[in-house]
Amino acid sequence: MSLESVPPKYAQLVQALQRRIESGTYPPGSLLPSEHQLIQEFGVSRPTVVAALRVLREQGWIESQQGKGRFVRGRPAMAAVEPNRPGQAYLTNPESNAPGELVEAGAVALPNRVAALLEAQPKSKAFLRRRLVARDGEPSELVSLWLPLELSEGTDLTSGEPLPQGIRQHLQSRKGVRFDHIVEQITARMPTVQEVKQLGMPKNVPLLAVFGAVRDASGRPLVVVEVLLPADRHELEDAYPVR
């Protein structure tokens, strides 16, 4: 769950409570203020407090004890680990950070999987921005951004130049949309003839296909990012607590 930019009220509360835990205002083992106390202090609704406490519990900052309340555990060890999530990196990092070339930009018919993630009709039109990203002077990954046509209007997504900001920041500043969370899927398949040529990879090596469906706070799909990675050059790593 992304908590960057100016997030919803529950995420702002999460950040405020995390800062207090890290500063020692709420030391490990201490009892966290009650829901009522947080509502009064921060001037937010009970659903906002409940959502923030759920995030803190899921991330390992606090724990609940039946009949006693919520206790501070401290900054979780996993909080310092940056997982390798290609979709999220492409959405948040400036394109100019990753050398590459634009290979396609414009209205195209949606593939079935992307249409399902965007909750659109198969073969309906959407905007596609596809870049071939290079690392160490060699083709590394093929990144495709899919979004509704109306969301692409008035943006620089047709530009052949790499954007000096991340896709998230660009769409937020131009269209006023706010990304809330990403639903990620990872599959493997054999590459097409064109993908073999673009990525300079052997025909018998599979591709890792990472699909990230970006949604707003209401769950409405905004964007789908697809990252194609030759399996012989990449490995995906994540880290999460064991509960």
PDB file of N, CA and C in Angstrom, residues 66-102:
ATOM      1  N   GLN A  66      -6.500  -8.935  22.909  1.00  0.00           N
ATOM      2  CA  GLN A  66      -7.913  -8.989  23.220  1.00  0.00           C
ATOM      3  C   GLN A  66      -8.197  -8.502  24.637  1.00  0.00           C
ATOM      4  N   GLY A  67      -9.075  -7.528  24.742  1.00  0.00           N
ATOM      5  CA  GLY A  67      -9.483  -7.018  26.045  1.00  0.00           C
ATOM      6  C   GLY A  67      -8.512  -6.040  26.672  1.00  0.00           C
ATOM      7  N   LYS A  68      -7.368  -5.814  26.057  1.00  0.00           N
ATOM      8  CA  LYS A  68      -6.365  -4.919  26.647  1.00  0.00           C
ATOM      9  C   LYS A  68      -6.107  -3.677  25.789  1.00  0.00           C
ATOM     10  N   GLY A  69      -6.207  -3.807  24.476  1.00  0.00           N
ATOM     11  CA  GLY A  69      -5.953  -2.674  23.607  1.00  0.00           C
ATOM     12  C   GLY A  69      -4.861  -2.964  22.593  1.00  0.00           C
ATOM     13  N   ARG A  70      -4.322  -1.913  22.038  1.00  0.00           N
ATOM     14  CA  ARG A  70      -3.284  -2.031  21.021  1.00  0.00           C
ATOM     15  C   ARG A  70      -1.953  -1.553  21.591  1.00  0.00           C
ATOM     16  N   PHE A  71      -0.923  -2.371  21.428  1.00  0.00           N
ATOM     17  CA  PHE A  71       0.387  -2.075  21.999  1.00  0.00           C
ATOM     18  C   PHE A  71       1.404  -1.829  20.885  1.00  0.00           C
ATOM     19  N   VAL A  72       2.352  -0.947  21.169  1.00  0.00           N
ATOM     20  CA  VAL A  72       3.384  -0.590  20.205  1.00  0.00           C
ATOM     21  C   VAL A  72       4.455  -1.673  20.155  1.00  0.00           C
ATOM     22  N   ARG A  73       4.806  -2.099  18.953  1.00  0.00           N
ATOM     23  CA  ARG A  73       5.902  -3.050  18.775  1.00  0.00           C
ATOM     24  C   ARG A  73       7.191  -2.335  18.377  1.00  0.00           C
ATOM     25  N   GLY A  74       7.064  -1.151  17.779  1.00  0.00           N
ATOM     26  CA  GLY A  74       8.235  -0.414  17.294  1.00  0.00           C
ATOM     27  C   GLY A  74       8.329  -0.491  15.785  1.00  0.00           C
ATOM     28  N   ARG A  75       9.375   0.133  15.270  1.00  0.00           N
ATOM     29  CA  ARG A  75       9.576   0.102  13.819  1.00  0.00           C
ATOM     30  C   ARG A  75       9.908  -1.319  13.391  1.00  0.00           C
ATOM     31  N   PRO A  76       9.110  -1.909  12.507  1.00  0.00           N
ATOM     32  CA  PRO A  76       9.381  -3.290  12.102  1.00  0.00           C
ATOM     33  C   PRO A  76      10.668  -3.392  11.299  1.00  0.00           C
ATOM     34  N   ALA A  77      11.369  -4.499  11.481  1.00  0.00           N
ATOM     35  CA  ALA A  77      12.631  -4.683  10.765  1.00  0.00           C
ATOM     36  C   ALA A  77      12.429  -4.638   9.259  1.00  0.00           C
ATOM     37  N   MET A  78      11.269  -5.123   8.797  1.00  0.00           N
ATOM     38  CA  MET A  78      11.025  -5.171   7.367  1.00  0.00           C
ATOM     39  C   MET A  78      10.784  -3.792   6.780  1.00  0.00           C
ATOM     40  N   ALA A  79      10.533  -2.790   7.618  1.00  0.00           N
ATOM     41  CA  ALA A  79      10.259  -1.453   7.094  1.00  0.00           C
ATOM     42  C   ALA A  79      11.461  -0.875   6.370  1.00  0.00           C
ATOM     43  N   ALA A  80      12.654  -1.355   6.720  1.00  0.00           N
ATOM     44  CA  ALA A  80      13.871  -0.837   6.093  1.00  0.00           C
ATOM     45  C   ALA A  80      14.210  -1.551   4.793  1.00  0.00           C
ATOM     46  N   VAL A  81      13.463  -2.643   4.491  1.00  0.00           N
ATOM     47  CA  VAL A  81      13.749  -3.423   3.297  1.00  0.00           C
ATOM     48  C   VAL A  81      12.940  -2.871   2.138  1.00  0.00           C
ATOM     49  N   GLU A  82      13.621  -2.539   1.067  1.00  0.00           N
ATOM     50  CA  GLU A  82      12.946  -2.048  -0.127  1.00  0.00           C
ATOM     51  C   GLU A  82      12.717  -3.218  -1.074  1.00  0.00           C
ATOM     52  N   PRO A  83      11.480  -3.695  -1.234  1.00  0.00           N
ATOM     53  CA  PRO A  83      11.233  -4.794  -2.156  1.00  0.00           C
ATOM     54  C   PRO A  83      11.438  -4.369  -3.599  1.00  0.00           C
ATOM     55  N   ASN A  84      11.803  -5.347  -4.424  1.00  0.00           N
ATOM     56  CA  ASN A  84      12.033  -5.085  -5.841  1.00  0.00           C
ATOM     57  C   ASN A  84      10.715  -5.258  -6.578  1.00  0.00           C
ATOM     58  N   ARG A  85      10.004  -4.158  -6.813  1.00  0.00           N
ATOM     59  CA  ARG A  85       8.720  -4.201  -7.488  1.00  0.00           C
ATOM     60  C   ARG A  85       8.803  -3.350  -8.750  1.00  0.00           C
ATOM     61  N   PRO A  86       9.014  -3.987  -9.894  1.00  0.00           N
ATOM     62  CA  PRO A  86       9.256  -3.230 -11.131  1.00  0.00           C
ATOM     63  C   PRO A  86       8.111  -2.287 -11.479  1.00  0.00           C
ATOM     64  N   GLY A  87       6.860  -2.750 -11.322  1.00  0.00           N
ATOM     65  CA  GLY A  87       5.726  -1.910 -11.672  1.00  0.00           C
ATOM     66  C   GLY A  87       5.688  -0.628 -10.868  1.00  0.00           C
ATOM     67  N   GLN A  88       5.869  -0.758  -9.570  1.00  0.00           N
ATOM     68  CA  GLN A  88       5.847   0.417  -8.699  1.00  0.00           C
ATOM     69  C   GLN A  88       7.005   1.349  -9.008  1.00  0.00           C
ATOM     70  N   ALA A  89       8.177   0.785  -9.283  1.00  0.00           N
ATOM     71  CA  ALA A  89       9.347   1.615  -9.591  1.00  0.00           C
ATOM     72  C   ALA A  89       9.097   2.453 -10.843  1.00  0.00           C
ATOM     73  N   TYR A  90       8.485   1.851 -11.859  1.00  0.00           N
ATOM     74  CA  TYR A  90       8.242   2.592 -13.087  1.00  0.00           C
ATOM     75  C   TYR A  90       7.230   3.717 -12.862  1.00  0.00           C
ATOM     76  N   LEU A  91       6.264   3.487 -12.006  1.00  0.00           N
ATOM     77  CA  LEU A  91       5.228   4.497 -11.761  1.00  0.00           C
ATOM     78  C   LEU A  91       5.749   5.679 -10.951  1.00  0.00           C
ATOM     79  N   THR A  92       6.718   5.432 -10.086  1.00  0.00           N
ATOM     80  CA  THR A  92       7.161   6.488  -9.172  1.00  0.00           C
ATOM     81  C   THR A  92       8.477   7.150  -9.582  1.00  0.00           C
ATOM     82  N   ASN A  93       9.360   6.431 -10.263  1.00  0.00           N
ATOM     83  CA  ASN A  93      10.661   6.999 -10.627  1.00  0.00           C
ATOM     84  C   ASN A  93      10.571   7.764 -11.950  1.00  0.00           C
ATOM     85  N   PRO A  94      11.309   8.863 -12.086  1.00  0.00           N
ATOM     86  CA  PRO A  94      11.330   9.579 -13.364  1.00  0.00           C
ATOM     87  C   PRO A  94      11.803   8.666 -14.492  1.00  0.00           C
ATOM     88  N   GLU A  95      11.165   8.773 -15.651  1.00  0.00           N
ATOM     89  CA  GLU A  95      11.608   7.981 -16.795  1.00  0.00           C
ATOM     90  C   GLU A  95      13.040   8.317 -17.168  1.00  0.00           C
ATOM     91  N   SER A  96      13.421   9.562 -16.959  1.00  0.00           N
ATOM     92  CA  SER A  96      14.771   9.996 -17.321  1.00  0.00           C
ATOM     93  C   SER A  96      15.847   9.287 -16.510  1.00  0.00           C
ATOM     94  N   ASN A  97      15.470   8.621 -15.416  1.00  0.00           N
ATOM     95  CA  ASN A  97      16.435   7.859 -14.624  1.00  0.00           C
ATOM     96  C   ASN A  97      16.842   6.559 -15.308  1.00  0.00           C
ATOM     97  N   ALA A  98      15.999   6.099 -16.238  1.00  0.00           N
ATOM     98  CA  ALA A  98      16.261   4.829 -16.908  1.00  0.00           C
ATOM     99  C   ALA A  98      16.381   5.079 -18.407  1.00  0.00           C
ATOM    100  N   PRO A  99      17.590   5.027 -18.967  1.00  0.00           N
ATOM    101  CA  PRO A  99      17.762   5.256 -20.403  1.00  0.00           C
ATOM    102  C   PRO A  99      16.927   4.268 -21.212  1.00  0.00           C
ATOM    103  N   GLY A 100      16.418   4.729 -22.332  1.00  0.00           N
ATOM    104  CA  GLY A 100      15.615   3.853 -23.178  1.00  0.00           C
ATOM    105  C   GLY A 100      15.029   4.623 -24.330  1.00  0.00           C
ATOM    106  N   GLU A 101      14.139   3.974 -25.049  1.00  0.00           N
ATOM    107  CA  GLU A 101      13.504   4.603 -26.194  1.00  0.00           C
ATOM    108  C   GLU A 101      12.022   4.283 -26.205  1.00  0.00           C
ATOM    109  N   LEU A 102      11.246   5.237 -26.710  1.00  0.00           N
ATOM    110  CA  LEU A 102       9.810   5.030 -26.873  1.00  0.00           C
ATOM    111  C   LEU A 102       9.592   4.215 -28.141  1.00  0.00           C
TER     112      LEU A 102
END
